Coordinates of N, CA and C in Angstrom, one line a residue:
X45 N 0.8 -1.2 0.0 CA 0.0 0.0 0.0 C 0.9 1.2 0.0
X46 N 0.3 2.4 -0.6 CA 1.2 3.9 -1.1 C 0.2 4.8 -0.3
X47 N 0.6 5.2 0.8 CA -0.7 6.3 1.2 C -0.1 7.9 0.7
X48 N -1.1 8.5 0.2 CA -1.1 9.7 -0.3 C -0.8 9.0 -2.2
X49 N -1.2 8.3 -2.7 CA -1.3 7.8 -4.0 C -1.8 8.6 -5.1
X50 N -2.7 8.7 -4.8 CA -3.4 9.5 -6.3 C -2.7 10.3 -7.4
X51 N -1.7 10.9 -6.8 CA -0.9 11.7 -7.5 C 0.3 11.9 -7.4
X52 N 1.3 12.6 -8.2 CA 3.0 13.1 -7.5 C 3.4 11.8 -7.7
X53 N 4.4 11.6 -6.5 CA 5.7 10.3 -6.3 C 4.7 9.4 -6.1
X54 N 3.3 9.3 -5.6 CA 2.8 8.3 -4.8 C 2.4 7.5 -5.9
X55 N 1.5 8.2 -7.1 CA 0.7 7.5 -8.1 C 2.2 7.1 -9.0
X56 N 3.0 7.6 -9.1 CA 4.0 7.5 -9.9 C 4.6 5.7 -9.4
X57 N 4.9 6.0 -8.3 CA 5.4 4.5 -7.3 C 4.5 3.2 -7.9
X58 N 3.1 3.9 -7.5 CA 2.5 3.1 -8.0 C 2.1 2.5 -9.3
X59 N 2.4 3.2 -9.8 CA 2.7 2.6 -11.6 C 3.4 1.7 -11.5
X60 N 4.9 2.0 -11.5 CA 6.0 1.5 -11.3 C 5.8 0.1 -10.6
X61 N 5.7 -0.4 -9.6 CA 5.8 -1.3 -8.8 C 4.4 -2.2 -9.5
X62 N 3.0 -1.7 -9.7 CA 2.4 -2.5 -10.6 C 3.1 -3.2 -12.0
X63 N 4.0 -2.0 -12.3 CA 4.6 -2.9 -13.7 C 5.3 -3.8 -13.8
X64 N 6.0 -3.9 -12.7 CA 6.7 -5.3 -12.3 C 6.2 -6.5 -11.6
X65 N 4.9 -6.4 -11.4 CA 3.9 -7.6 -11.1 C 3.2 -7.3 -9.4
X66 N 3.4 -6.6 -9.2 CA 2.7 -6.2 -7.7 C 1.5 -5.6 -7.7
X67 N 0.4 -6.2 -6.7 CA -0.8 -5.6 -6.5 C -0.6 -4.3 -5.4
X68 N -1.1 -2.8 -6.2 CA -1.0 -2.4 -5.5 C -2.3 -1.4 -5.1
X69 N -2.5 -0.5 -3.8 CA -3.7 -0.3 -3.2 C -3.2 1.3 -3.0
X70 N -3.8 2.0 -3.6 CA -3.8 3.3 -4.0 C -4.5 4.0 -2.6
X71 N -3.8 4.0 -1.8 CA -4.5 5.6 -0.9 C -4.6 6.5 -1.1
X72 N -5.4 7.1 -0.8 CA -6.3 8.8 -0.9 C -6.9 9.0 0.0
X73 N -7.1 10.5 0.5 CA -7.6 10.9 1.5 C -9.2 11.6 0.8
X74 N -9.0 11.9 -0.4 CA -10.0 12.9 -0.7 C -10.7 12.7 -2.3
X75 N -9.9 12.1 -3.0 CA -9.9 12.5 -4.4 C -10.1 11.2 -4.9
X76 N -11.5 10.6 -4.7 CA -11.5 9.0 -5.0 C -11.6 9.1 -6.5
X77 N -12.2 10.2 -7.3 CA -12.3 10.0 -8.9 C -10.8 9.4 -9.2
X78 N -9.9 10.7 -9.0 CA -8.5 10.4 -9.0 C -7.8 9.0 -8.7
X79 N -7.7 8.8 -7.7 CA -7.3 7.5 -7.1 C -8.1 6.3 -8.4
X80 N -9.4 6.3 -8.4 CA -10.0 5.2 -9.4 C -9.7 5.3 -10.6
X81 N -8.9 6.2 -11.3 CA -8.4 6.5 -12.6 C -7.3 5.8 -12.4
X82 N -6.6 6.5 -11.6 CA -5.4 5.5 -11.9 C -5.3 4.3 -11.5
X83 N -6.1 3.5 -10.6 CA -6.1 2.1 -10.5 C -6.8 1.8 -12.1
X84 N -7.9 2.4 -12.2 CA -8.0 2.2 -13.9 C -6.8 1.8 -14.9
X85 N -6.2 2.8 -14.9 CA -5.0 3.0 -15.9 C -4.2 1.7 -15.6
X86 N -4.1 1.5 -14.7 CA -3.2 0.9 -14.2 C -3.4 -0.6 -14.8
X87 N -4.6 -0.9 -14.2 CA -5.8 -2.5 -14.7 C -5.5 -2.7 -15.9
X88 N -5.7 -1.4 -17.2 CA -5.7 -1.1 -18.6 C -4.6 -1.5 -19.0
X89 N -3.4 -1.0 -18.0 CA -2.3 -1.4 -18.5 C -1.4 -3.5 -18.4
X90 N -2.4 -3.9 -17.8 CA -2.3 -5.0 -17.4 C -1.4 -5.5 -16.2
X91 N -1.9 -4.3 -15.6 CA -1.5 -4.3 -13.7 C -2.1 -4.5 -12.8
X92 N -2.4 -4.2 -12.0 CA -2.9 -4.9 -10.5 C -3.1 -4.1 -9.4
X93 N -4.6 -3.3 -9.7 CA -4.3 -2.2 -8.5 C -6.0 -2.0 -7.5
X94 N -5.9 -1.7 -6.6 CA -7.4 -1.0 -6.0 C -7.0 0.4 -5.2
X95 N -8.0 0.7 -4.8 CA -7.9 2.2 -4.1 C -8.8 2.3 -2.7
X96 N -8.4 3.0 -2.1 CA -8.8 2.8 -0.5 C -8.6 4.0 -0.1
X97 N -10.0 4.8 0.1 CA -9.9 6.2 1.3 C -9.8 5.7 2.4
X98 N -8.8 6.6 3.1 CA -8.5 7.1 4.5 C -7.9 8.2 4.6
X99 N -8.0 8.7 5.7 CA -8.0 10.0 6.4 C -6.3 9.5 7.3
X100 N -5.3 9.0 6.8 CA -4.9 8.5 7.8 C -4.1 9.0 9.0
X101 N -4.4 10.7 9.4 CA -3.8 11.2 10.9 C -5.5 11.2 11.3
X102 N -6.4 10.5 11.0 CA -7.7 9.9 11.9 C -7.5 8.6 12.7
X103 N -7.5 8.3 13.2 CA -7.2 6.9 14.1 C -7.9 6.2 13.7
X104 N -9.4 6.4 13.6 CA -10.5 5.3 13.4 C -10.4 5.4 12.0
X105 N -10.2 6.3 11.0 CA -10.2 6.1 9.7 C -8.7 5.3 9.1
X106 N -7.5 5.3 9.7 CA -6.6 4.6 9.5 C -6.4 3.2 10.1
X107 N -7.5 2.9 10.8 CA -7.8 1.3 11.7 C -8.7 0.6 10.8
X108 N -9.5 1.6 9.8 CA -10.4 1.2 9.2 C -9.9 0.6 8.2
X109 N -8.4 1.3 7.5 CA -8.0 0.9 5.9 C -7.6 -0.3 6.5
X110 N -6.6 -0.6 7.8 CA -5.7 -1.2 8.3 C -6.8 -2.7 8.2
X111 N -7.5 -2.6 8.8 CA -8.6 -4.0 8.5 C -9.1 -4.2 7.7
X112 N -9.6 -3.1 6.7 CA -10.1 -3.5 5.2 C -8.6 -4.4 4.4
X113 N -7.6 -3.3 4.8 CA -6.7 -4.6 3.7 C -6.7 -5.8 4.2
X114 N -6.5 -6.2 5.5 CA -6.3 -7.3 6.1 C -7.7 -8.3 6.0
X115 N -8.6 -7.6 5.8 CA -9.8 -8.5 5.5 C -9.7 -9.4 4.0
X116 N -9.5 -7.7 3.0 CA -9.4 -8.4 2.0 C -8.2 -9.2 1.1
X117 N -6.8 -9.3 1.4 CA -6.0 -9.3 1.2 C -5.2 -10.3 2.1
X118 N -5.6 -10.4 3.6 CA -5.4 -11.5 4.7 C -3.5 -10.5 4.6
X119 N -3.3 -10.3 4.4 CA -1.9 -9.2 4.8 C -0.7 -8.3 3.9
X120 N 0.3 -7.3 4.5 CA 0.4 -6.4 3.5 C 2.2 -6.5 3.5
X121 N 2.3 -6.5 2.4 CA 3.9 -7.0 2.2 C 4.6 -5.7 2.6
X122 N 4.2 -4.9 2.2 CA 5.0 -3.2 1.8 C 4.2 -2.2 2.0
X123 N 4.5 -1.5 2.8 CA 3.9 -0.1 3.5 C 4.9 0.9 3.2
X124 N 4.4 1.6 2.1 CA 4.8 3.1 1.5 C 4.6 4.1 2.3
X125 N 5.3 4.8 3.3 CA 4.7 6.5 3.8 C 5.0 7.1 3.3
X126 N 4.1 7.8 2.3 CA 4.3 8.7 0.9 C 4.0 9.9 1.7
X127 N 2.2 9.7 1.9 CA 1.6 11.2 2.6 C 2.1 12.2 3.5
X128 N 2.3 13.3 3.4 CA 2.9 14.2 4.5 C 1.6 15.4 3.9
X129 N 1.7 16.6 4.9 CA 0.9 17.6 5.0 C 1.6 18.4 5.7
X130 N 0.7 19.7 5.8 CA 1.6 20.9 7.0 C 1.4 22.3 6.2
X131 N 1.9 22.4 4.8 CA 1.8 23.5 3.7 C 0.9 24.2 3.0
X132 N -0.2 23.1 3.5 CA -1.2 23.9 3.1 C -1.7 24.7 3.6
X133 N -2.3 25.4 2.9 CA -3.2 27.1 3.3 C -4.1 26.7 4.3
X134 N -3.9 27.7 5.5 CA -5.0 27.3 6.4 C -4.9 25.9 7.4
X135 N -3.6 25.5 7.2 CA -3.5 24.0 7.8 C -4.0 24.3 9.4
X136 N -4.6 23.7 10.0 CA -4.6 23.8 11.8 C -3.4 23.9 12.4
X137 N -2.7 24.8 13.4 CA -2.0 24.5 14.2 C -2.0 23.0 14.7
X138 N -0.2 22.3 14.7 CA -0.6 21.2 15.1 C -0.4 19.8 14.2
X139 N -1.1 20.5 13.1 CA -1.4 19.7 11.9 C -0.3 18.7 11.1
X140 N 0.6 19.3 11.1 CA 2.1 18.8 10.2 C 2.8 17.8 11.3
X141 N 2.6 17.7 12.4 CA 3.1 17.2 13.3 C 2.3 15.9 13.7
X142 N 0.9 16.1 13.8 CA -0.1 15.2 13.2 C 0.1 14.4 12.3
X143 N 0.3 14.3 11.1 CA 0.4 14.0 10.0 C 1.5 13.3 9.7
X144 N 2.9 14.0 9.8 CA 4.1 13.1 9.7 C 4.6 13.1 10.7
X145 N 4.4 12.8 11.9 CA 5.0 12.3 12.8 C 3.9 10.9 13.2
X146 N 2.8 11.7 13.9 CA 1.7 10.8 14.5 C 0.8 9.8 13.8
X147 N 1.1 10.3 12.5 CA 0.0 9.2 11.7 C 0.8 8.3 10.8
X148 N 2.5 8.5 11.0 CA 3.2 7.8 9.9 C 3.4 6.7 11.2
X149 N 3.9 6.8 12.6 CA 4.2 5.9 13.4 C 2.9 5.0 13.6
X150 N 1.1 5.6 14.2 CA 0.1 5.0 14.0 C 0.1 3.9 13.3
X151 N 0.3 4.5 12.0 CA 0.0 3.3 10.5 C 0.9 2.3 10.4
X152 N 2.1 2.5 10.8 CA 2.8 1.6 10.5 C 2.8 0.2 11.9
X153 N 2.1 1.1 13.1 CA 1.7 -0.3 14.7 C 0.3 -0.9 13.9
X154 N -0.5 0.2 13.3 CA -1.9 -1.1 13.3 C -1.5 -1.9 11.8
X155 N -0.5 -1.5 11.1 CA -0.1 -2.5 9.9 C 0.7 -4.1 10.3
X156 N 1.8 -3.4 11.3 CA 2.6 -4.5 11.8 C 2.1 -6.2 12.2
X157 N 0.8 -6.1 12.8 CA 0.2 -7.7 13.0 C 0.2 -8.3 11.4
X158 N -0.2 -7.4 10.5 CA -0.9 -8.2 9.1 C 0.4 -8.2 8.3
X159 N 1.9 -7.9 8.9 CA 3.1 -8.0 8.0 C 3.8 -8.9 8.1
X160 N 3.7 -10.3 7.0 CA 5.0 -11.4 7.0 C 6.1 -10.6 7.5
X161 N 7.0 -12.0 7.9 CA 8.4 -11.6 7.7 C 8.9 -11.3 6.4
X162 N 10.0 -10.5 6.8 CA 10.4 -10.1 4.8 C 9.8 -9.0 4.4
X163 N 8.5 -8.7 5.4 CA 8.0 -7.1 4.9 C 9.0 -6.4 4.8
X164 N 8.5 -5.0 4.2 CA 9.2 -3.9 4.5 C 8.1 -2.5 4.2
X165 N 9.1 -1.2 5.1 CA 8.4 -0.3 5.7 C 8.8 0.9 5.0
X166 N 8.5 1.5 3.8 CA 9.2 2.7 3.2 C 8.6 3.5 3.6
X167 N 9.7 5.0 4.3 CA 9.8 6.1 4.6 C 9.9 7.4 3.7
X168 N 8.9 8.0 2.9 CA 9.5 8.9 2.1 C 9.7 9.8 2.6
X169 N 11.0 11.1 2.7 CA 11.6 12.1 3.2 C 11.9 12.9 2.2
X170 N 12.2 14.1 2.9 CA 13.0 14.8 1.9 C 14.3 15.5 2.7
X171 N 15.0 16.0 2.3 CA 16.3 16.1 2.9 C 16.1 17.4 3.8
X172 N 15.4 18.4 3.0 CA 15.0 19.4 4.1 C 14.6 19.3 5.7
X173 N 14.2 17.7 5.4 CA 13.7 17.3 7.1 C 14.6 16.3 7.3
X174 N 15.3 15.5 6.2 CA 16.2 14.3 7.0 C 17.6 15.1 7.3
X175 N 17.9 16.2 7.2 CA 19.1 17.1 7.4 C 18.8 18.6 8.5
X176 N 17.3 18.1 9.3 CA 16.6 19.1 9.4 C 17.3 19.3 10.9
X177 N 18.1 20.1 11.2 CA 19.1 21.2 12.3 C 20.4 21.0 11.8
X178 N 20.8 20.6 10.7 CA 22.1 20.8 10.5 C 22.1 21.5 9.1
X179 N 21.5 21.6 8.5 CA 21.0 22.4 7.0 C 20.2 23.4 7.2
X180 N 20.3 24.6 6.3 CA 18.7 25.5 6.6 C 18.0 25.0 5.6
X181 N 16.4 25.5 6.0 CA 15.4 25.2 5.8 C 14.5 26.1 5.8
X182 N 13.7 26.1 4.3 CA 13.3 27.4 4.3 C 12.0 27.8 5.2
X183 N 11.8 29.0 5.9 CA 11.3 29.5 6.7 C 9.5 29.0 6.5
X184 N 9.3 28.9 5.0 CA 7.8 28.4 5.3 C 7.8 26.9 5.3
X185 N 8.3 26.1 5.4 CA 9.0 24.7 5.4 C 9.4 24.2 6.5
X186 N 10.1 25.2 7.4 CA 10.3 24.2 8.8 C 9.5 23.7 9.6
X187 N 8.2 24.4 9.6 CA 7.6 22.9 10.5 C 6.9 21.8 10.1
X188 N 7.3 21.3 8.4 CA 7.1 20.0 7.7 C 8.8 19.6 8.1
X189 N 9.5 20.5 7.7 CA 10.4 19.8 7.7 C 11.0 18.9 9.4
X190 N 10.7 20.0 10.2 CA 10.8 19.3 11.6 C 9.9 18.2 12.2
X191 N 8.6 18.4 11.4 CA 7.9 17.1 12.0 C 7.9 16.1 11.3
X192 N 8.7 16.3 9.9 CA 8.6 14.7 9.3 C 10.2 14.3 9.8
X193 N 10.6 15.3 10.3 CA 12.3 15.0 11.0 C 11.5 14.0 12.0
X194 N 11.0 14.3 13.0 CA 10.4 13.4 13.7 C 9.4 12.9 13.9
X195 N 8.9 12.6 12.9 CA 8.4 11.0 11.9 C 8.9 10.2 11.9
X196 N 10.2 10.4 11.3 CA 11.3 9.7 11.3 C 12.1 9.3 11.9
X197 N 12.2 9.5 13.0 CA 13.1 9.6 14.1 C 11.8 8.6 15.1
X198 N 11.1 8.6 15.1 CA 9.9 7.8 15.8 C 9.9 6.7 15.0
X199 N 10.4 6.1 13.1 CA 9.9 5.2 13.0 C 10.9 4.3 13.3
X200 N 12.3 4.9 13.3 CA 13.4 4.1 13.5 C 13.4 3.8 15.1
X201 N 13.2 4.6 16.1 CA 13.0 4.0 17.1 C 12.0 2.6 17.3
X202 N 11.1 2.7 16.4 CA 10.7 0.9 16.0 C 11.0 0.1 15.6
X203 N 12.5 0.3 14.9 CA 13.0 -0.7 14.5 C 13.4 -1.9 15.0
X204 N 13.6 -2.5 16.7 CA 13.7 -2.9 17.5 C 12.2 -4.1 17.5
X205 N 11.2 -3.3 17.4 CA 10.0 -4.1 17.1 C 9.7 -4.4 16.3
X206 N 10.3 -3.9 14.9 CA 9.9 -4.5 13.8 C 10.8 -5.5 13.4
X207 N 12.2 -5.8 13.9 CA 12.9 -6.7 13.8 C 12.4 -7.4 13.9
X208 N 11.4 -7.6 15.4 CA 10.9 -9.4 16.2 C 9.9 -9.7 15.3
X209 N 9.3 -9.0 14.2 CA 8.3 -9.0 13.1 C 9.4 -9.7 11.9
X210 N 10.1 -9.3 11.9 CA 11.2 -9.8 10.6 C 11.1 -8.4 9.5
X211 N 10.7 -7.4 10.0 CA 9.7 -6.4 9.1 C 11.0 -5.5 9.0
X212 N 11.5 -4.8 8.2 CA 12.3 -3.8 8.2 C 12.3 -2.3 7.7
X213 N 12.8 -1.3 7.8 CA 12.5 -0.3 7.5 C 13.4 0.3 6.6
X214 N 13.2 1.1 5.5 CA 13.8 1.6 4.5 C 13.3 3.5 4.2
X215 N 14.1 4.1 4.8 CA 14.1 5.6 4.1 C 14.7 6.0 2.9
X216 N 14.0 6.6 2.2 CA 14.0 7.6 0.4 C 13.8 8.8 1.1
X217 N 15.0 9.7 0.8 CA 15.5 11.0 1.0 C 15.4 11.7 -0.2
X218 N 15.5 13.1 -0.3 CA 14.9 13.5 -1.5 C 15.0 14.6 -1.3
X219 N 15.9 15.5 -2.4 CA 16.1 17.1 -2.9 C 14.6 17.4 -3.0
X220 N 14.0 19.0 -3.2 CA 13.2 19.4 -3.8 C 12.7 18.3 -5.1
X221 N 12.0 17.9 -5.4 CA 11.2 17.3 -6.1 C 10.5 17.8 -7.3
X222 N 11.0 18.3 -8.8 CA 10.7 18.5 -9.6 C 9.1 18.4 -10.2
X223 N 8.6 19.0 -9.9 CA 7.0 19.1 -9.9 C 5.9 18.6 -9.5
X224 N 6.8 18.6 -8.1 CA 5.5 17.5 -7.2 C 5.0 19.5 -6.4
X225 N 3.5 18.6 -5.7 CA 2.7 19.7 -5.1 C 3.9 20.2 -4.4
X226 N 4.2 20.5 -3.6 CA 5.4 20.7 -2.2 C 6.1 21.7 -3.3
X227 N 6.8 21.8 -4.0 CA 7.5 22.6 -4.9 C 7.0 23.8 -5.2
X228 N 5.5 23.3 -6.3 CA 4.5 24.2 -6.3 C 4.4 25.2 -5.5
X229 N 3.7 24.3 -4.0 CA 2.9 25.6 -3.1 C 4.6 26.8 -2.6
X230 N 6.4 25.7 -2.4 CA 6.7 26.7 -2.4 C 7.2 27.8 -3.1
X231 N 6.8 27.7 -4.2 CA 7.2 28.5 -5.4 C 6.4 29.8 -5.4
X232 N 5.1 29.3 -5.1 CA 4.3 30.2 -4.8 C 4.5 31.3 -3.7
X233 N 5.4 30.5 -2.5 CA 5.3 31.6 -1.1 C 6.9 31.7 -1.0
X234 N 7.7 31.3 -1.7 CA 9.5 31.9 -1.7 C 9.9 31.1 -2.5
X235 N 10.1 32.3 -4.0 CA 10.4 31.1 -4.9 C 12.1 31.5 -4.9
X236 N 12.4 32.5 -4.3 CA 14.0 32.2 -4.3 C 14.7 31.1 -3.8
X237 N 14.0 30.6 -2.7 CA 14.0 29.3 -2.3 C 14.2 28.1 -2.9
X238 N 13.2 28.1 -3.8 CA 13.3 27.0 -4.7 C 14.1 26.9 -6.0
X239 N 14.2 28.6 -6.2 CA 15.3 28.9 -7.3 C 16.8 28.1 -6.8
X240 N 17.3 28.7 -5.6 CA 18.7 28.6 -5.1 C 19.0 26.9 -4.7
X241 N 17.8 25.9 -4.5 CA 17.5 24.3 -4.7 C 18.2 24.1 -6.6
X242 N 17.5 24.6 -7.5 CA 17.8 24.4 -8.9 C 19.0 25.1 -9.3
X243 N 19.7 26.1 -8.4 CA 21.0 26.4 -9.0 C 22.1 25.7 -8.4
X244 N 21.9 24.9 -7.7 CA 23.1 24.3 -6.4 C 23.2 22.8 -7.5
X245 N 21.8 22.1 -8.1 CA 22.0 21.1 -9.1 C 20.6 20.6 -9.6
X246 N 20.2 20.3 -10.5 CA 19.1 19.7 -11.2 C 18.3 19.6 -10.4
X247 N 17.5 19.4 -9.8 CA 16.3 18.8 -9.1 C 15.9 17.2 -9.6
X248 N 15.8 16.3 -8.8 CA 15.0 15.4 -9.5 C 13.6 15.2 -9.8
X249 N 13.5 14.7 -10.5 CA 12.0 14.2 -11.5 C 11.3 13.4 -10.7
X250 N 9.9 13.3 -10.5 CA 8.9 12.6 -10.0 C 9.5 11.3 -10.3
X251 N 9.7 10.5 -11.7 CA 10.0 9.7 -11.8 C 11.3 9.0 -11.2
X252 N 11.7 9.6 -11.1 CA 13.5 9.5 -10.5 C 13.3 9.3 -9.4
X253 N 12.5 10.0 -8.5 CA 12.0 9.3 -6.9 C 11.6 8.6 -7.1
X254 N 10.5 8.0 -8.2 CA 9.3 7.0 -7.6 C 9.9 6.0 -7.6
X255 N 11.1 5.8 -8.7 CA 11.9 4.7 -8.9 C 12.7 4.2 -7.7
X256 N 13.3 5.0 -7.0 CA 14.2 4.8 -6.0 C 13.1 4.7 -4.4
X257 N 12.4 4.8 -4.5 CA 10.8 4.3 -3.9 C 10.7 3.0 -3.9
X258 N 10.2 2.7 -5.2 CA 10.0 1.5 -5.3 C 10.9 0.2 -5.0
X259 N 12.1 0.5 -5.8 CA 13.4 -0.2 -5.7 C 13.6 -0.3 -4.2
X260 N 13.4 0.6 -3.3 CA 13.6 0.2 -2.1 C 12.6 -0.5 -1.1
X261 N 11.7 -0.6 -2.0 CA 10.5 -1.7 -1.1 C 11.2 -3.3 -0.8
X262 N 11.9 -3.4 -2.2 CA 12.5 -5.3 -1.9 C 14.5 -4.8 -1.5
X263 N 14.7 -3.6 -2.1 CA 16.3 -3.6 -1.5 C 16.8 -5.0 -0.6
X264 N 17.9 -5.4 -0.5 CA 18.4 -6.0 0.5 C 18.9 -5.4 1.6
X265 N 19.4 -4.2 1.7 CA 19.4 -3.0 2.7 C 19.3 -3.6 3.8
X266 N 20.6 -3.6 4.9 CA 19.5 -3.6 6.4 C 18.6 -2.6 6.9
X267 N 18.1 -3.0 7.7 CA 16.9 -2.0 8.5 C 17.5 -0.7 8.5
X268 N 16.9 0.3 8.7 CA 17.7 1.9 9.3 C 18.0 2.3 7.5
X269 N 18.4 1.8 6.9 CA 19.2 2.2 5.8 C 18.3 3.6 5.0
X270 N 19.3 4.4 4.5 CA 18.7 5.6 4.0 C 19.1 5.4 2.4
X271 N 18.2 5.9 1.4 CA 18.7 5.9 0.1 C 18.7 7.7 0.1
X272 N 19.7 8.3 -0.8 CA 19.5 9.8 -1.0 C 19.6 9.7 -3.0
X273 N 18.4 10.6 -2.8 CA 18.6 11.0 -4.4 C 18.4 12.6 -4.3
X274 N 19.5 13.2 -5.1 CA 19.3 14.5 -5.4 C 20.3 15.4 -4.4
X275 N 20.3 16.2 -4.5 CA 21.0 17.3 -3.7 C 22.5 17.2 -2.9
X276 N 23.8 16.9 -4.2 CA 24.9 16.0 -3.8 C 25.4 17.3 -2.6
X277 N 24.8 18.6 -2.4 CA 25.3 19.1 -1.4 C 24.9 18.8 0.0
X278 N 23.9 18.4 0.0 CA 23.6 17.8 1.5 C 24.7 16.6 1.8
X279 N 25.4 15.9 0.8 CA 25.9 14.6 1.1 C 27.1 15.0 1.2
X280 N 27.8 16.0 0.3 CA 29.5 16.2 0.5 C 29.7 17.4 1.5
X281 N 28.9 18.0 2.1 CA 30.0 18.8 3.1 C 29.5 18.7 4.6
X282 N 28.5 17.7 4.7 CA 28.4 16.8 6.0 C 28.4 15.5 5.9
X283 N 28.9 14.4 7.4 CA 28.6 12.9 7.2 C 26.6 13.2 6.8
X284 N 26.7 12.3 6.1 CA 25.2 11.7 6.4 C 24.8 11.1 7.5
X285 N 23.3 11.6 7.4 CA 22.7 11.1 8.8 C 22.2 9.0 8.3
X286 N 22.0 8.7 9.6 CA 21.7 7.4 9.2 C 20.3 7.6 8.5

């Protein structure tokens, strides 16, 4: 399962990993046309997909997907945390911290009973928050970037439990993102910001993440392991974080 699917890296993932023979289950919080198009597309293409709303920084709405897959499906190989929030207009105080911290750790305890051994747990990041107090970060961005910092920092503290599962955990780090929403909205509120990301080196392409996404759902990687795509300046003038 890809939560936040419908669109960007998430639908993109999900192409991808369908085309290589995987059933995959399209989360959305809002946009079921969307989401059913691309399981469409996907079917059409002679892939393997369904779609499933949840709300998932709701508890009862994220317990709800958590047993609909397990109902229908009896269990889930690969848990994508694609979704993050925080940026948008009018978000609640609260909200971003909700979202990628509280609802990525949630998802991943009521997924854990329904995960063989050999699962695995993808973390999607971006470097702005996996480098988040040793890098700046732009001012309308730090408090996504600090709360998916600790998101992350909460899922690896699991890793201890997900071991005794056999279940392992894999983070995808990630420069600004070449025309995913997150770019957009901050192009719109500091685009110097996002200029001085594309003069330092290319940006990567939706596709270029989704791939290094996907590829890290079966990686052999031990647990903890970080993949970085994009932004060779976060990597050469500090160690990398785990």
């Amino acid at each position: 399962m890809i939560t936040g699917a419908s669109r960007g890296i998430g639908a993109e993932t999900a192409r991808i990993l369908a085309g290589r023979g995987d059933h995959v289950i399209i989360n959305y919080r809002e946009k079921a046309k969307r989401a059913d198009t691309l399981a469409g597309e996907i079917i059409a293409a002679g892939g393997s997909a369904s779609a499933a709303g949840a709300d998932i920084s709701d508890e009862d709405s994220a317990r709800a997907l958590i047993d609909g897959i397990a109902q229908q499906f009896g269990r889930l190989d690969v848990l994508i945390l694609n979704a993050s929030g925080g940026l948008e207009r009018n978000a609640a105080a609260g909200y971003a911290m909700s979202i990628n911290r509280d609802a990525q750790t949630r998802l991943a305890r009521l997924a854990l009973p329904h995960m063989p051994s050999g699962a695995r747990i993808v973390f999607v990041t971006s470097h702005q928050a996996h480098f988040h107090g040793r890098k700046p970060v732009p001012a309308e961005y730090e408090p996504i970037a600090a709360s998916k910092r600790a998101g992350e920092d909460a899922l690896r503290a699991m890793i201890p439990t997900l071991t005794t599962h056999g279940v392992t955990l894999h983070t995808v780090s990630g420069d600004m993102i070449d025309g995913t929403i997150i770019v957009q909205l901050l192009e719109r509120r500091n685009p110097d910001a996002v200029a001085a990301r594309r003069d330092t080196a290319p940006l990567p392409t939706i596709t270029e993440f989704a791939t290094a996404v996907a590829e890290a759902s079966t990686s052999p990687a031990e647990s903890g392991h970080t993949t970085y795509i994009g932004g060779p300046d976060y990597l050469t003038t500090e160690p990398a974080l785990s």
